[in-house]
Short mmCIF file of C-alpha atoms and ligand atoms in Angstrom, two decimals:
data_model
loop_
_atom_site.label_atom_id
_atom_site.label_comp_id
_atom_site.label_asym_id
_atom_site.label_seq_id
_atom_site.Cartn_x
_atom_site.Cartn_y
_atom_site.Cartn_z
CA MET A 1 -25.87 -22.08 -19.46
CA ILE A 2 -22.31 -21.90 -18.18
CA LYS A 3 -20.47 -18.74 -19.15
CA PRO A 4 -16.80 -18.90 -20.11
CA ASN A 5 -14.24 -16.57 -18.56
CA ARG A 6 -14.86 -13.65 -20.90
CA HIS A 7 -11.38 -12.23 -20.29
CA TYR A 8 -9.88 -14.91 -22.56
CA ALA A 9 -11.39 -12.94 -25.44
CA ASP A 10 -9.14 -10.02 -24.45
CA LEU A 11 -5.93 -12.04 -24.95
CA LYS A 12 -3.85 -11.05 -27.93
CA ASP A 13 -2.62 -13.92 -30.10
CA SER A 14 0.86 -14.90 -29.03
CA TYR A 15 2.09 -14.26 -32.51
CA LEU A 16 5.80 -13.72 -31.77
CA PHE A 17 7.13 -17.27 -31.75
CA TYR A 18 4.47 -18.43 -34.18
CA HIS A 19 5.51 -15.74 -36.64
CA ILE A 20 9.20 -16.59 -36.21
CA ALA A 21 8.44 -20.27 -36.83
CA GLN A 22 6.40 -19.43 -39.96
CA LYS A 23 9.10 -17.21 -41.43
CA THR A 24 11.79 -19.76 -40.66
CA LYS A 25 9.74 -22.57 -42.19
CA ALA A 26 9.12 -20.56 -45.34
CA TYR A 27 12.84 -19.82 -45.67
CA LEU A 28 13.74 -23.51 -45.28
CA ALA A 29 11.10 -24.49 -47.83
CA GLU A 30 12.78 -22.17 -50.35
CA HIS A 31 16.30 -23.19 -49.33
CA PRO A 32 16.14 -26.92 -48.60
CA GLY A 33 19.04 -28.17 -46.51
CA ALA A 34 20.11 -24.68 -45.38
CA HIS A 35 21.64 -24.63 -41.90
CA LEU A 36 20.16 -22.03 -39.57
CA TYR A 37 22.06 -20.46 -36.67
CA ARG A 38 19.47 -20.31 -33.92
CA LEU A 39 20.02 -17.46 -31.49
CA GLY A 40 16.33 -17.24 -30.72
CA ILE A 41 15.89 -20.13 -28.35
CA GLY A 42 15.12 -19.58 -24.69
CA ASP A 43 15.78 -23.25 -23.94
CA VAL A 44 19.00 -24.78 -22.68
CA SER A 45 21.07 -27.01 -24.97
CA LEU A 46 23.29 -28.80 -22.43
CA PRO A 47 22.12 -31.93 -20.55
CA LEU A 48 21.57 -32.20 -16.80
CA CYS A 49 24.79 -32.43 -14.80
CA GLY A 50 26.19 -35.70 -13.43
CA ALA A 51 25.24 -35.10 -9.79
CA VAL A 52 21.59 -34.55 -10.77
CA ILE A 53 21.47 -37.59 -13.05
CA ARG A 54 22.92 -39.81 -10.30
CA ALA A 55 20.36 -38.51 -7.77
CA LEU A 56 17.53 -39.12 -10.24
CA HIS A 57 18.66 -42.71 -10.83
CA GLU A 58 18.92 -43.35 -7.08
CA ALA A 59 15.45 -41.89 -6.55
CA VAL A 60 14.02 -44.17 -9.24
CA ASP A 61 15.58 -47.14 -7.43
CA ASP A 62 14.02 -45.93 -4.14
CA GLN A 63 10.62 -46.11 -5.81
CA SER A 64 11.21 -49.80 -6.60
CA ASP A 65 11.94 -50.69 -2.97
CA LYS A 66 9.17 -51.36 -0.43
CA ASP A 67 11.07 -49.62 2.40
CA ARG A 68 12.31 -46.62 0.44
CA PHE A 69 9.23 -46.03 -1.73
CA HIS A 70 7.50 -42.60 -1.57
CA GLY A 71 3.85 -41.94 -2.32
CA TYR A 72 2.32 -38.47 -2.13
CA MET A 73 4.85 -35.80 -1.29
CA PRO A 74 4.12 -32.87 1.06
CA GLU A 75 2.24 -30.28 -1.02
CA CYS A 76 4.60 -27.41 -0.22
CA GLY A 77 7.75 -29.41 -0.94
CA ALA A 78 9.87 -32.21 0.52
CA PRO A 79 11.56 -31.12 3.77
CA PHE A 80 14.97 -32.20 2.39
CA LEU A 81 14.63 -29.81 -0.56
CA ARG A 82 13.12 -26.87 1.36
CA GLU A 83 15.99 -27.21 3.83
CA ALA A 84 18.62 -27.35 1.04
CA ILE A 85 17.21 -24.22 -0.61
CA ALA A 86 17.00 -22.27 2.66
CA ALA A 87 20.61 -23.30 3.41
CA HIS A 88 21.64 -22.07 -0.06
CA TYR A 89 20.13 -18.64 0.74
CA ARG A 90 21.90 -18.62 4.11
CA LYS A 91 25.25 -19.20 2.40
CA ARG A 92 24.58 -16.02 0.45
CA GLY A 93 23.71 -14.11 3.63
CA THR A 94 19.89 -14.24 3.54
CA SER A 95 18.18 -16.03 6.40
CA LEU A 96 14.95 -17.82 5.57
CA ASP A 97 12.91 -20.39 7.46
CA ASP A 98 12.47 -23.67 5.59
CA ASP A 99 8.71 -23.08 5.53
CA GLU A 100 9.16 -19.78 3.71
CA VAL A 101 10.34 -21.86 0.72
CA PHE A 102 7.73 -23.60 -1.47
CA VAL A 103 8.80 -26.16 -4.06
CA SER A 104 7.09 -25.79 -7.44
CA SER A 105 7.13 -27.41 -10.84
CA GLY A 106 8.59 -24.30 -12.41
CA ALA A 107 8.31 -20.54 -12.53
CA SER A 108 5.67 -20.43 -15.27
CA ASP A 109 3.23 -22.45 -13.20
CA GLU A 110 3.84 -20.25 -10.17
CA LEU A 111 3.58 -16.96 -12.07
CA GLY A 112 0.07 -17.97 -13.05
CA ASP A 113 -1.04 -19.71 -9.85
CA ILE A 114 0.23 -17.08 -7.41
CA LEU A 115 -2.33 -14.58 -8.70
CA ASP A 116 -4.93 -16.54 -6.70
CA LEU A 117 -3.59 -14.72 -3.64
CA PHE A 118 -4.63 -11.26 -4.79
CA ASP A 119 -7.97 -9.53 -5.14
CA ARG A 120 -9.30 -9.49 -8.71
CA GLN A 121 -9.66 -5.72 -8.50
CA SER A 122 -5.95 -5.22 -7.85
CA SER A 123 -3.86 -3.66 -10.61
CA ALA A 124 -0.61 -5.05 -12.04
CA LEU A 125 2.41 -3.08 -13.24
CA ILE A 126 4.41 -4.67 -16.06
CA MET A 127 7.80 -3.14 -16.80
CA GLU A 128 8.32 -3.50 -20.52
CA PRO A 129 9.88 -5.07 -22.53
CA ALA A 130 8.67 -8.07 -20.55
CA TYR A 131 8.29 -11.82 -20.52
CA PRO A 132 4.86 -12.16 -22.22
CA ALA A 133 3.32 -14.46 -19.57
CA TYR A 134 3.04 -11.59 -17.04
CA VAL A 135 0.57 -9.72 -19.22
CA ASP A 136 -1.37 -12.78 -20.34
CA ALA A 137 -1.87 -14.20 -16.82
CA ASN A 138 -3.32 -10.88 -15.68
CA VAL A 139 -5.52 -10.47 -18.74
CA MET A 140 -6.97 -13.94 -18.05
CA ALA A 141 -7.80 -12.84 -14.52
CA GLY A 142 -9.36 -9.60 -15.76
CA ARG A 143 -6.92 -7.38 -13.88
CA ARG A 144 -6.15 -3.79 -14.76
CA ILE A 145 -2.66 -3.67 -16.31
CA LEU A 146 -0.32 -0.70 -16.24
CA HIS A 147 2.54 -0.75 -18.73
CA LEU A 148 5.76 0.99 -17.72
CA SER A 149 8.09 1.48 -20.68
CA SER A 150 11.86 1.43 -20.41
CA GLY A 151 14.52 2.19 -22.97
CA GLU A 152 18.11 2.88 -23.89
CA GLU A 153 18.08 6.09 -21.80
CA ASN A 154 17.66 4.17 -18.52
CA GLY A 155 19.47 1.01 -19.65
CA PHE A 156 16.08 -0.77 -19.63
CA LEU A 157 15.95 -0.43 -15.85
CA PRO A 158 13.00 1.86 -15.03
CA GLU A 159 12.81 3.86 -11.83
CA PRO A 160 9.73 4.06 -9.57
CA CYS A 161 7.47 6.95 -10.53
CA GLU A 162 3.90 8.20 -10.14
CA GLU A 163 2.67 6.12 -13.13
CA ALA A 164 4.12 2.99 -11.51
CA ARG A 165 1.67 3.02 -8.59
CA ALA A 166 -0.01 -0.39 -8.76
CA ASP A 167 -0.88 -3.20 -6.39
CA LEU A 168 1.32 -5.85 -7.98
CA LEU A 169 4.73 -4.90 -9.33
CA TYR A 170 6.45 -7.39 -11.63
CA ILE A 171 10.23 -7.18 -11.56
CA CYS A 172 12.37 -9.59 -13.54
CA SER A 173 16.07 -9.22 -12.78
CA PRO A 174 18.22 -10.26 -14.59
CA ASN A 175 15.65 -9.58 -17.23
CA ASN A 176 14.24 -11.58 -20.08
CA PRO A 177 14.42 -10.23 -22.80
CA THR A 178 16.82 -7.33 -22.08
CA GLY A 179 19.40 -9.08 -19.90
CA ALA A 180 19.52 -5.88 -17.80
CA ALA A 181 19.83 -6.40 -14.04
CA PHE A 182 18.98 -4.10 -11.14
CA SER A 183 21.81 -3.15 -8.80
CA ARG A 184 21.12 -3.35 -5.05
CA GLU A 185 20.73 0.41 -4.98
CA LYS A 186 18.18 0.54 -7.81
CA LEU A 187 16.24 -2.44 -6.50
CA ALA A 188 16.13 -0.85 -3.03
CA ARG A 189 14.23 2.07 -4.55
CA TRP A 190 11.53 -0.33 -5.79
CA VAL A 191 11.39 -2.07 -2.40
CA ASP A 192 10.88 1.27 -0.63
CA PHE A 193 8.26 2.27 -3.21
CA ALA A 194 6.36 -1.01 -2.69
CA ASN A 195 6.45 -0.70 1.10
CA GLU A 196 5.27 2.93 0.96
CA ASN A 197 2.34 2.03 -1.31
CA GLY A 198 1.37 -1.30 0.25
CA SER A 199 2.14 -3.04 -3.07
CA VAL A 200 3.57 -6.53 -3.49
CA ILE A 201 6.56 -7.15 -5.78
CA LEU A 202 6.54 -10.40 -7.75
CA PHE A 203 10.27 -10.83 -8.23
CA ASP A 204 11.17 -13.23 -11.03
CA ALA A 205 14.68 -14.50 -10.36
CA ALA A 206 14.75 -17.17 -13.09
CA TYR A 207 18.17 -15.96 -14.31
CA GLU A 208 19.94 -15.20 -11.01
CA ALA A 209 22.54 -17.92 -11.59
CA PHE A 210 23.98 -15.89 -14.48
CA ILE A 211 24.86 -12.83 -12.35
CA GLU A 212 28.52 -11.81 -12.42
CA ASP A 213 28.45 -8.29 -10.99
CA GLU A 214 28.93 -8.01 -7.23
CA THR A 215 26.56 -5.03 -7.20
CA VAL A 216 23.64 -7.11 -8.53
CA PRO A 217 21.62 -9.05 -5.93
CA HIS A 218 20.76 -12.71 -6.58
CA SER A 219 17.66 -12.40 -4.44
CA ILE A 220 15.38 -9.47 -3.63
CA PHE A 221 15.68 -10.54 0.01
CA GLU A 222 19.23 -9.18 0.01
CA ILE A 223 17.50 -5.78 0.17
CA ASP A 224 16.37 -4.37 3.53
CA GLY A 225 12.59 -4.23 3.77
CA ALA A 226 11.95 -6.79 1.01
CA LYS A 227 10.45 -9.35 3.39
CA THR A 228 7.45 -7.09 3.96
CA CYS A 229 6.74 -6.48 0.27
CA ALA A 230 8.06 -9.26 -1.99
CA ILE A 231 7.51 -12.77 -3.25
CA GLU A 232 10.42 -14.35 -5.13
CA ILE A 233 9.82 -16.84 -7.93
CA CYS A 234 12.77 -19.00 -8.92
CA SER A 235 13.39 -21.80 -11.35
CA LEU A 236 15.98 -24.51 -11.92
CA SER A 237 15.21 -24.36 -15.66
CA LYS A 238 18.07 -22.12 -16.72
CA THR A 239 20.10 -22.49 -13.53
CA ALA A 240 20.49 -26.25 -13.89
CA GLY A 241 18.94 -27.28 -17.21
CA PHE A 242 15.57 -28.35 -15.76
CA THR A 243 13.43 -26.92 -18.59
CA GLY A 244 12.15 -30.39 -19.47
CA THR A 245 12.53 -31.91 -16.00
CA ARG A 246 10.47 -29.14 -14.29
CA LEU A 247 11.36 -27.79 -10.88
CA GLY A 248 11.34 -24.40 -9.23
CA TYR A 249 10.72 -22.74 -5.90
CA THR A 250 8.97 -19.70 -4.52
CA VAL A 251 9.86 -17.74 -1.41
CA ILE A 252 7.03 -16.13 0.56
CA PRO A 253 8.27 -14.51 3.78
CA LYS A 254 6.04 -14.81 6.83
CA ALA A 255 6.42 -11.06 7.34
CA LEU A 256 4.45 -10.39 4.13
CA VAL A 257 1.03 -9.34 5.41
CA ARG A 258 -1.73 -7.19 3.91
CA SER A 259 -5.12 -6.42 5.53
CA GLY A 260 -4.20 -8.74 8.38
CA MET A 261 -3.74 -11.73 6.06
CA ARG A 262 -0.42 -13.56 5.84
CA PHE A 263 0.45 -14.58 2.27
CA ASN A 264 2.61 -17.48 3.49
CA ASP A 265 -0.38 -19.05 5.31
CA MET A 266 -2.61 -18.38 2.32
CA TRP A 267 -0.16 -20.11 -0.03
CA VAL A 268 0.01 -23.16 2.26
CA ARG A 269 -3.79 -23.29 2.09
CA ASN A 270 -3.68 -22.86 -1.68
CA ARG A 271 -1.05 -25.54 -2.28
CA THR A 272 -2.66 -28.07 0.04
CA THR A 273 -5.90 -27.60 -1.90
CA LYS A 274 -4.67 -27.30 -5.46
CA THR A 275 -1.60 -29.56 -5.70
CA ASN A 276 -0.34 -32.88 -4.43
CA GLY A 277 3.29 -31.83 -4.52
CA VAL A 278 6.12 -32.31 -6.99
CA SER A 279 7.34 -35.84 -7.70
CA TYR A 280 9.81 -37.35 -5.21
CA ILE A 281 12.19 -38.29 -8.02
CA ILE A 282 12.39 -34.77 -9.42
CA GLN A 283 12.81 -33.21 -5.99
CA LYS A 284 15.72 -35.59 -5.30
CA GLY A 285 17.30 -34.48 -8.57
CA GLY A 286 16.71 -30.87 -7.55
CA ALA A 287 18.33 -31.33 -4.14
CA ALA A 288 21.50 -32.50 -5.91
CA VAL A 289 21.78 -29.05 -7.53
CA PHE A 290 22.36 -27.53 -4.09
CA THR A 291 25.22 -29.87 -3.13
CA GLU A 292 28.82 -28.70 -3.55
CA GLU A 293 29.30 -31.06 -6.47
CA GLY A 294 26.03 -29.96 -8.09
CA GLN A 295 26.90 -26.27 -7.74
CA ARG A 296 30.31 -26.86 -9.33
CA GLN A 297 28.81 -28.79 -12.23
CA ILE A 298 25.97 -26.37 -13.02
CA ARG A 299 28.56 -23.58 -12.97
CA GLU A 300 30.53 -25.39 -15.71
CA ASN A 301 27.41 -25.46 -17.92
CA ILE A 302 26.61 -21.81 -17.25
CA LEU A 303 30.18 -20.93 -18.24
CA VAL A 304 29.60 -22.50 -21.68
CA TYR A 305 26.64 -20.13 -22.21
CA LYS A 306 28.68 -17.24 -20.86
CA ARG A 307 31.44 -17.93 -23.38
CA ASN A 308 28.76 -17.80 -26.11
CA ALA A 309 27.71 -14.41 -24.75
CA ARG A 310 31.33 -13.18 -24.84
CA VAL A 311 31.72 -14.19 -28.51
CA LEU A 312 28.61 -12.23 -29.48
CA MET A 313 29.42 -9.22 -27.29
CA ASP A 314 32.93 -8.97 -28.80
CA VAL A 315 31.41 -8.68 -32.28
CA LEU A 316 28.85 -6.08 -31.15
CA ASP A 317 31.61 -4.09 -29.40
CA ALA A 318 33.75 -4.16 -32.54
CA LEU A 319 30.80 -3.01 -34.65
CA GLY A 320 29.92 -0.25 -32.16
CA ILE A 321 26.36 -1.52 -31.73
CA TRP A 322 24.51 -0.53 -28.53
CA TYR A 323 23.41 -3.45 -26.38
CA CYS A 324 22.71 -4.43 -22.79
CA GLY A 325 22.65 -7.83 -21.09
CA GLY A 326 25.03 -10.70 -21.79
CA LYS A 327 27.01 -10.16 -18.58
CA ASN A 328 24.45 -11.06 -15.91
CA ALA A 329 22.00 -12.89 -18.15
CA PRO A 330 21.91 -15.39 -21.02
CA TYR A 331 20.32 -12.77 -23.30
CA ILE A 332 21.82 -9.91 -25.27
CA TRP A 333 19.49 -7.06 -26.21
CA LEU A 334 20.79 -4.94 -29.04
CA LYS A 335 19.69 -1.92 -30.94
CA CYS A 336 18.92 -2.82 -34.55
CA PRO A 337 21.62 -1.19 -36.67
CA GLY A 338 20.87 1.63 -39.10
CA GLY A 339 17.50 2.42 -37.47
CA MET A 340 16.01 -0.83 -38.79
CA GLY A 341 12.76 -2.11 -37.28
CA SER A 342 12.83 -5.37 -35.30
CA TRP A 343 11.17 -7.48 -38.03
CA GLU A 344 13.19 -5.86 -40.80
CA PHE A 345 16.38 -6.82 -38.94
CA PHE A 346 14.97 -10.31 -38.36
CA ASP A 347 14.40 -10.74 -42.11
CA ARG A 348 17.89 -9.48 -43.00
CA LEU A 349 19.57 -11.77 -40.50
CA LEU A 350 17.56 -14.76 -41.72
CA THR A 351 17.94 -14.21 -45.45
CA GLU A 352 21.47 -12.82 -45.56
CA ALA A 353 23.21 -14.63 -42.68
CA GLN A 354 20.86 -17.54 -41.87
CA ILE A 355 20.68 -16.34 -38.25
CA VAL A 356 17.40 -16.62 -36.32
CA GLY A 357 16.92 -14.20 -33.42
CA THR A 358 13.92 -12.67 -31.66
CA PRO A 359 12.46 -9.28 -32.64
CA GLY A 360 12.16 -7.00 -29.61
CA GLU A 361 8.75 -5.74 -30.61
CA GLY A 362 7.27 -9.04 -29.42
CA PHE A 363 8.02 -8.13 -25.78
CA GLY A 364 6.05 -4.87 -25.71
CA ALA A 365 5.80 -1.75 -27.87
CA CYS A 366 9.00 -0.20 -26.48
CA GLY A 367 10.95 -3.23 -27.74
CA GLU A 368 10.49 -2.05 -31.33
CA GLY A 369 13.89 -1.29 -32.89
CA PHE A 370 15.62 -3.80 -30.60
CA PHE A 371 16.49 -7.46 -30.94
CA ARG A 372 17.23 -10.37 -28.59
CA PHE A 373 20.00 -12.92 -28.99
CA SER A 374 19.95 -15.97 -26.74
CA THR A 375 23.27 -17.48 -25.66
CA PHE A 376 21.84 -20.97 -25.00
CA GLY A 377 22.89 -22.37 -28.39
CA ASN A 378 25.83 -24.65 -29.07
CA PRO A 379 29.25 -22.92 -29.10
CA GLU A 380 30.18 -23.82 -32.71
CA ASP A 381 26.95 -22.39 -34.10
CA THR A 382 27.25 -19.29 -31.91
CA LYS A 383 30.81 -18.66 -33.16
CA GLU A 384 29.76 -19.04 -36.77
CA ALA A 385 26.70 -16.81 -36.20
CA ALA A 386 28.95 -14.15 -34.66
CA ALA A 387 31.30 -14.28 -37.68
CA ARG A 388 28.34 -14.01 -40.08
CA LEU A 389 26.88 -11.11 -38.11
CA SER A 390 30.23 -9.35 -38.23
CA ARG A 391 30.54 -9.81 -42.01
CA LEU A 392 26.95 -8.74 -42.68
CA LEU A 393 27.09 -5.58 -40.62
CA SER A 394 30.59 -4.50 -41.70
CA GLU A 395 29.43 -4.41 -45.33
N1 PLP B 1 10.40 -16.32 -16.02
C1 PLP B 1 11.15 -15.89 -17.04
C2 PLP B 1 11.61 -14.48 -17.05
C3 PLP B 1 11.47 -16.75 -18.09
O1 PLP B 1 12.21 -16.30 -19.11
C4 PLP B 1 11.02 -18.08 -18.06
C5 PLP B 1 11.32 -19.03 -19.13
O2 PLP B 1 11.85 -18.73 -20.16
C6 PLP B 1 10.24 -18.47 -16.97
C7 PLP B 1 9.95 -17.57 -15.98
C8 PLP B 1 9.67 -19.87 -16.91
O3 PLP B 1 10.52 -20.73 -16.33
P1 PLP B 1 10.12 -22.24 -16.02
O4 PLP B 1 10.79 -23.09 -17.03
O5 PLP B 1 10.61 -22.48 -14.64
O6 PLP B 1 8.64 -22.36 -16.09
#
């Protein structure tokens, strides 16, 4: 009889968002018609920009024309998009070959699939609080997981240390949920650590487009030595509103080699076996993001979210509440006031101010006592939520 993958039994129920939805539903059942101010969402609220929409329409028309129609796309990505992405990196001072860029249907897919490249016996280091998929994908594969806690004392940016020795090192910068971002200097310490130990860094750059500080790198490949120890996973979800359209890209340098095997070649082999590429239409829409017009327009959308962040940060500053994030990321990570626990604060915000946020405890044990606000909501609701938060916590 076939045996299932027994590691699925080791997965913990993803109770965080389920629990939030249950509590919210119960509140609405008791208070019909109440308006909730949703600062919990990790999804964008603004539509795709004009340049992308135009490119999508044109690509649909191509598919209706015998001479311009496209069937299967190259598995690793359309040359026009790989070229546009590599050129985008070059503009920021990082040289990449087009075939070091792989087009994907989003970072989530890649974060799971990429694990195919590594031995099942290899260990994975998760810096917590963390995006829950890192842990779950490794549990499914039966890998040994090391949890590295971070906290207020290091600004949620842990340093390499003896307990961090693992084969795979997950780094998410700017981070979800904390919004904290590694400076070049701090990231360089992780790059050196990985090279010294023969580890590979899986660098999740899903939020790089939100970086404001000059000292924070947009790509790990801005750091010397990263090409021999890192894979970068990127997404157009938050950068350009592609959460429902689905497009991302992954950079695997040819210099990344372990035990004589080149991960770039292995990924080509993997993709050509396990995918038939991303749709032509979506890749055309994605290429528009990297045009001058596209870059200008996505920037305008990001600025709307950044203004939301400013409104919330001003209130937290005035209340003297400790937080990080907000500046280089669309998330603000705050310390629950008065020593409240994450869920206790959640309940107070919901019942007394009709605000829905995300309890930090759901991102790892060291997130207890902290709380995440997302800045992806609409500006009017965010302003009203900030005013309610201010009133509630000044009482
Ligand atoms: N990585 C992080 C840190 C995220 O927060 C998210 C989505 O919220 C993803 C990856 C997934 O992005 P995508 O929509 O490209 O699958």
